[in-house]
Coordinates of C-alpha atoms in Angstrom, one line a residue:
M1 CA 35.8 4.2 2.8
L2 CA 34.8 3.8 6.4
L3 CA 31.6 4.8 4.6
L4 CA 31.9 2.6 2.0
L5 CA 32.7 -0.5 4.7
L6 CA 29.8 0.2 7.0
G7 CA 27.8 -0.1 4.1
A8 CA 28.5 -3.1 3.2
C9 CA 29.0 -4.5 6.9
Q10 CA 25.0 -3.0 6.5
V11 CA 24.4 -5.4 3.1
D12 CA 26.0 -8.4 4.6
D13 CA 24.2 -8.6 7.4
A14 CA 21.1 -8.3 5.1
V15 CA 22.6 -11.0 3.2
N16 CA 24.1 -13.2 5.9
L17 CA 20.3 -13.3 8.1
P18 CA 19.0 -16.9 8.3
D19 CA 16.4 -17.4 5.7
N20 CA 13.4 -18.4 8.2
G21 CA 11.3 -20.4 4.3
T22 CA 7.4 -20.9 5.6
N23 CA 7.2 -20.5 9.2
D24 CA 4.5 -20.2 11.8
E25 CA 5.9 -16.9 13.6
F26 CA 7.5 -14.0 13.5
V27 CA 11.6 -14.8 13.6
I28 CA 14.6 -12.5 12.9
G29 CA 15.8 -12.4 9.4
K30 CA 13.4 -13.4 6.1
G31 CA 10.6 -15.7 6.1
V32 CA 6.8 -16.3 4.9
V33 CA 3.7 -16.6 7.5
T34 CA 0.7 -17.9 6.6
F35 CA -1.9 -15.0 7.8
T36 CA -5.1 -16.8 9.2
G37 CA -6.0 -14.9 12.3
Y38 CA -8.9 -12.7 11.3
A39 CA -11.9 -14.9 11.6
P40 CA -14.4 -13.0 8.4
L41 CA -11.6 -14.2 5.9
S42 CA -9.7 -17.0 7.2
H43 CA -10.9 -19.2 4.4
K44 CA -8.8 -17.5 2.5
P45 CA -5.4 -16.8 3.9
I46 CA -2.6 -14.1 2.9
R47 CA 0.9 -15.0 2.2
V48 CA 3.0 -13.0 5.0
H49 CA 6.4 -12.5 3.0
Y50 CA 8.5 -10.5 6.2
Y51 CA 12.5 -9.6 6.8
I52 CA 13.1 -8.5 10.1
P53 CA 16.4 -7.0 10.7
S54 CA 19.1 -7.7 13.3
G55 CA 20.4 -5.2 15.7
G56 CA 17.0 -3.2 16.0
D57 CA 14.5 -4.4 18.9
P58 CA 11.6 -6.4 17.6
A59 CA 9.2 -4.4 20.0
T60 CA 10.1 -1.4 19.1
M61 CA 10.8 -0.8 15.1
P62 CA 8.9 0.4 12.7
V63 CA 6.2 -1.7 10.9
L64 CA 6.1 -1.1 7.2
F65 CA 3.1 -3.1 5.1
V66 CA 4.2 -3.5 1.0
F67 CA 1.7 -4.2 -1.3
P68 CA 2.8 -6.2 -4.6
G69 CA 1.5 -5.3 -8.1
T70 CA -0.6 -7.3 -10.0
E71 CA 1.8 -10.2 -10.4
R72 CA 1.6 -10.5 -6.6
N73 CA 4.9 -11.2 -6.4
A74 CA 5.1 -10.4 -2.3
D75 CA 9.1 -11.9 -2.5
D76 CA 10.8 -9.9 -5.0
Y77 CA 8.5 -6.2 -3.5
L78 CA 10.4 -8.0 -0.5
G79 CA 13.8 -7.9 -1.9
A80 CA 13.7 -4.8 -2.9
W81 CA 12.7 -3.4 0.6
I82 CA 15.6 -5.6 2.2
P83 CA 18.7 -2.7 2.3
E84 CA 16.5 0.1 3.3
C85 CA 15.1 -2.2 6.1
T86 CA 18.2 -3.5 6.7
Q87 CA 20.0 0.6 7.2
R88 CA 16.8 2.5 8.8
K89 CA 16.2 -1.0 11.0
V90 CA 12.6 -0.8 9.8
M91 CA 10.6 -4.6 9.8
A92 CA 9.0 -4.9 6.4
F93 CA 5.7 -7.6 5.0
A94 CA 5.0 -7.4 2.1
L95 CA 1.9 -9.3 1.8
E96 CA 0.4 -11.7 -0.9
F97 CA -3.3 -11.9 -1.5
P98 CA -3.7 -15.0 -4.1
K99 CA -4.9 -15.2 -7.2
S100 CA -6.7 -18.4 -6.3
D101 CA -8.7 -16.7 -3.8
Y102 CA -8.7 -13.2 -4.6
A103 CA -10.1 -11.9 -7.8
S104 CA -8.0 -8.3 -9.3
A105 CA -10.9 -5.9 -7.4
D106 CA -10.5 -8.3 -4.1
Y107 CA -7.0 -6.7 -4.8
I108 CA -7.0 -3.5 -5.7
E109 CA -10.3 -2.9 -5.0
G110 CA -10.1 -3.9 -1.6
A111 CA -13.3 -6.4 -2.2
L112 CA -15.6 -3.4 -1.6
F113 CA -17.8 -4.7 -3.8
D114 CA -19.8 -8.2 -5.0
G115 CA -20.9 -7.5 -8.0
A116 CA -23.4 -4.5 -7.8
V117 CA -23.2 -5.0 -3.8
E118 CA -21.4 -3.7 -1.5
R119 CA -20.2 -5.6 1.2
D120 CA -20.1 -5.5 4.9
E121 CA -17.1 -4.0 5.9
K122 CA -16.0 -7.1 7.7
D123 CA -15.8 -8.9 4.8
W124 CA -13.2 -6.3 2.6
S125 CA -9.9 -7.8 1.9
F126 CA -9.1 -4.0 3.2
S127 CA -10.1 -5.4 6.9
L128 CA -7.1 -7.6 7.2
I129 CA -4.9 -5.1 7.8
D130 CA -5.2 -3.7 11.6
P131 CA -5.6 -7.5 12.5
L132 CA -2.1 -8.3 10.8
F133 CA -0.4 -6.0 12.4
L134 CA -2.1 -6.6 16.0
H135 CA -1.0 -10.1 15.0
I136 CA 2.4 -9.1 14.3
R137 CA 2.8 -6.6 17.5
E138 CA 1.5 -9.5 19.5
S139 CA 3.4 -12.1 18.1
L140 CA 7.2 -9.8 18.8
G141 CA 6.1 -8.5 22.0
G142 CA 6.0 -4.5 20.6
S143 CA 4.8 -1.8 21.3
Q144 CA 4.5 -0.1 18.3
T145 CA 1.1 2.1 17.7
A146 CA 1.3 2.4 13.8
Y147 CA 1.9 1.4 11.0
D148 CA 2.6 2.5 7.1
I149 CA 1.7 1.3 3.8
W150 CA 3.7 1.1 1.1
G151 CA 2.3 -0.1 -2.9
H152 CA 3.4 0.1 -6.3
S153 CA 0.4 -0.5 -9.4
A154 CA -2.1 -2.6 -8.4
G155 CA -0.8 -2.4 -5.2
A156 CA -1.4 1.3 -5.3
Q157 CA -4.6 1.1 -6.0
F158 CA -4.8 -1.1 -2.7
V159 CA -2.8 2.0 -0.9
H160 CA -4.8 4.6 -1.9
R161 CA -8.5 2.9 -1.8
F162 CA -7.8 1.7 1.7
M163 CA -6.5 4.9 3.0
L164 CA -10.0 6.3 0.8
F165 CA -12.5 3.8 2.6
K166 CA -11.3 2.6 5.5
S167 CA -10.8 3.9 9.0
S168 CA -7.8 2.8 11.2
P169 CA -6.5 4.4 14.3
Y170 CA -3.1 2.4 13.5
L171 CA -2.0 3.7 10.0
R172 CA 0.7 6.4 9.9
T173 CA 1.6 7.0 6.0
G174 CA 0.6 5.3 3.0
V175 CA 2.8 5.7 -0.7
S176 CA 0.9 4.9 -3.4
A177 CA 3.1 4.8 -6.5
N178 CA 2.6 4.6 -10.2
P179 CA -1.0 3.4 -10.0
G180 CA -2.5 1.9 -13.3
W181 CA -6.4 4.1 -12.6
Y182 CA -8.0 5.5 -9.3
T183 CA -11.3 6.5 -7.3
L184 CA -11.4 9.7 -6.8
P185 CA -13.1 11.6 -3.6
D186 CA -15.5 12.6 -6.2
C187 CA -19.3 12.4 -5.4
N188 CA -20.8 12.6 -8.5
K189 CA -18.7 10.3 -10.8
S190 CA -19.8 6.5 -10.5
Y191 CA -17.9 4.3 -8.5
P192 CA -14.9 2.8 -9.4
Y193 CA -13.8 5.8 -10.5
G194 CA -15.7 8.2 -8.2
L195 CA -17.8 7.4 -4.9
K196 CA -20.9 7.7 -6.2
G197 CA -23.5 4.8 -6.1
T198 CA -21.4 4.0 -3.1
S199 CA -22.7 4.8 0.5
F200 CA -19.2 6.9 1.1
A201 CA -20.4 9.9 -1.6
N202 CA -20.6 12.7 0.9
E203 CA -18.0 14.8 2.4
N204 CA -17.2 13.0 5.7
T205 CA -15.5 10.8 3.2
Q206 CA -13.5 13.3 1.4
R207 CA -12.5 15.4 4.3
R208 CA -11.9 11.9 5.7
F209 CA -9.2 11.0 2.5
F210 CA -7.7 14.4 2.6
S211 CA -6.6 14.7 6.3
K212 CA -4.7 11.8 6.0
K213 CA -1.4 11.7 5.2
L214 CA -0.7 10.0 1.6
I215 CA 2.3 10.2 -0.8
V216 CA 0.9 10.5 -4.9
A217 CA 4.7 9.5 -6.4
L218 CA 4.8 9.0 -9.7
G219 CA 7.3 8.0 -12.7
K220 CA 8.0 10.8 -14.7
A221 CA 8.5 8.7 -17.4
D222 CA 5.7 6.2 -16.2
V223 CA 4.2 6.7 -19.8
V224 CA 4.3 3.7 -21.7
V225 CA 0.8 2.2 -22.6
D226 CA 1.1 -1.4 -21.7
S227 CA -1.1 -4.7 -21.5
N228 CA -1.7 -4.5 -17.8
L229 CA -3.2 -0.9 -18.2
N230 CA -6.7 -0.2 -18.1
T231 CA -7.7 1.2 -21.1
S232 CA -11.9 1.7 -20.7
A233 CA -13.4 4.9 -21.2
G234 CA -13.5 5.8 -17.2
A235 CA -9.4 5.3 -16.9
N236 CA -8.9 7.0 -20.5
A237 CA -11.1 9.8 -19.4
Q238 CA -8.2 10.4 -15.8
G239 CA -5.3 10.5 -18.8
A240 CA -3.6 8.6 -21.4
N241 CA -1.1 6.9 -19.5
R242 CA 0.2 6.3 -15.2
Y243 CA 1.9 9.7 -15.0
A244 CA -0.9 11.6 -16.3
R245 CA -3.4 10.2 -14.5
G246 CA -1.6 10.5 -11.0
L247 CA -1.0 14.3 -12.3
Y248 CA -5.2 14.1 -12.7
F249 CA -5.9 12.4 -9.8
W250 CA -3.7 15.0 -7.6
E251 CA -5.5 18.1 -9.5
E252 CA -8.9 16.5 -8.9
S253 CA -8.5 16.0 -4.9
N254 CA -6.7 19.1 -4.7
R255 CA -9.9 20.8 -6.3
L256 CA -12.5 18.5 -4.5
A257 CA -10.4 19.9 -1.2
N258 CA -11.0 23.4 -1.6
Q259 CA -14.4 22.8 -2.3
T260 CA -15.2 21.2 0.7
G261 CA -12.9 23.5 2.9
T262 CA -10.6 21.1 3.9
A263 CA -6.7 21.4 3.8
L264 CA -4.9 18.6 2.0
L265 CA -2.5 17.1 4.0
W266 CA -0.9 15.2 1.3
N267 CA 2.5 14.9 -0.4
K268 CA 3.2 14.5 -4.3
L269 CA 6.8 13.3 -5.5
E270 CA 7.5 13.2 -8.8
V271 CA 10.5 11.2 -10.0
P272 CA 12.6 11.9 -13.4
G273 CA 13.4 9.0 -15.3
V274 CA 11.8 6.3 -13.5
G275 CA 9.2 4.3 -14.9
H276 CA 6.9 1.8 -14.4
E277 CA 10.0 0.2 -12.1
Y278 CA 9.3 -0.5 -8.3
K279 CA 12.8 -1.3 -6.9
K280 CA 13.8 2.0 -7.8
M281 CA 10.4 4.2 -6.8
V282 CA 11.7 2.3 -3.2
S283 CA 14.5 4.5 -3.8
A284 CA 13.2 7.6 -4.0
S285 CA 10.2 7.0 -1.8
V286 CA 11.5 5.7 1.0
S287 CA 13.0 9.0 2.9
L288 CA 9.8 10.1 3.0
L289 CA 8.7 7.4 4.9
F290 CA 12.1 7.2 7.0
P291 CA 13.8 10.3 6.5

């Protein structure tokens, strides 16, 4: 009974916190901040849907960035994280990349390319994340030295490619849950399905990627071929559905890690009975980020 009452108090605490709407600062509760603090992309602001639980210290609570699926419905994804963040005293920031400024490839591929031309790193969507972390830390008077990232579907594509292409001194762990297709760390496969044709087609990129803390999270029932699934020849070569493609990515990455003599520091999470369902993937993976 006591445990039930405590659980109810945690949920009530989250529900009763203020919804601050759209504002300029991060404050206790739930709200939205428009981020323009990264100069090269200040003309393409992103909306940060955030939740800061009460009872914890914003200066020290862990920072989690959440990347939504193809609908860019960041507020819905934030809602899925609120009960977990309330219980664990974690600050969540769900990032909305507006479709008006960020086409599909500018989101899921981090704007790495402009057509056939590889962009300068400062112009990648990936390059927003570290400045946003520093802005949050400064705004809250924080002392955090690291952040974690979690993405589902299209957001999971952002996560695994961010970890493949971007070097960040602040990233701790990333969870890529149920992406539709992958960029493999394979120098013999052409981009966007591999590294060939990019300046990253080398063993240094592979070793760096394999040494990061990536969690490949797969719903074992994520086998439905829907209208959002990439069915190009390059994607289909990875498997018939999202679950099969995740297994292929895992197996091929293990093979390439062995080939380069690098220890693979990743983990794989397979969730029985779960399809393309972000709320259930949150519940299944949260303890791997915040035990």
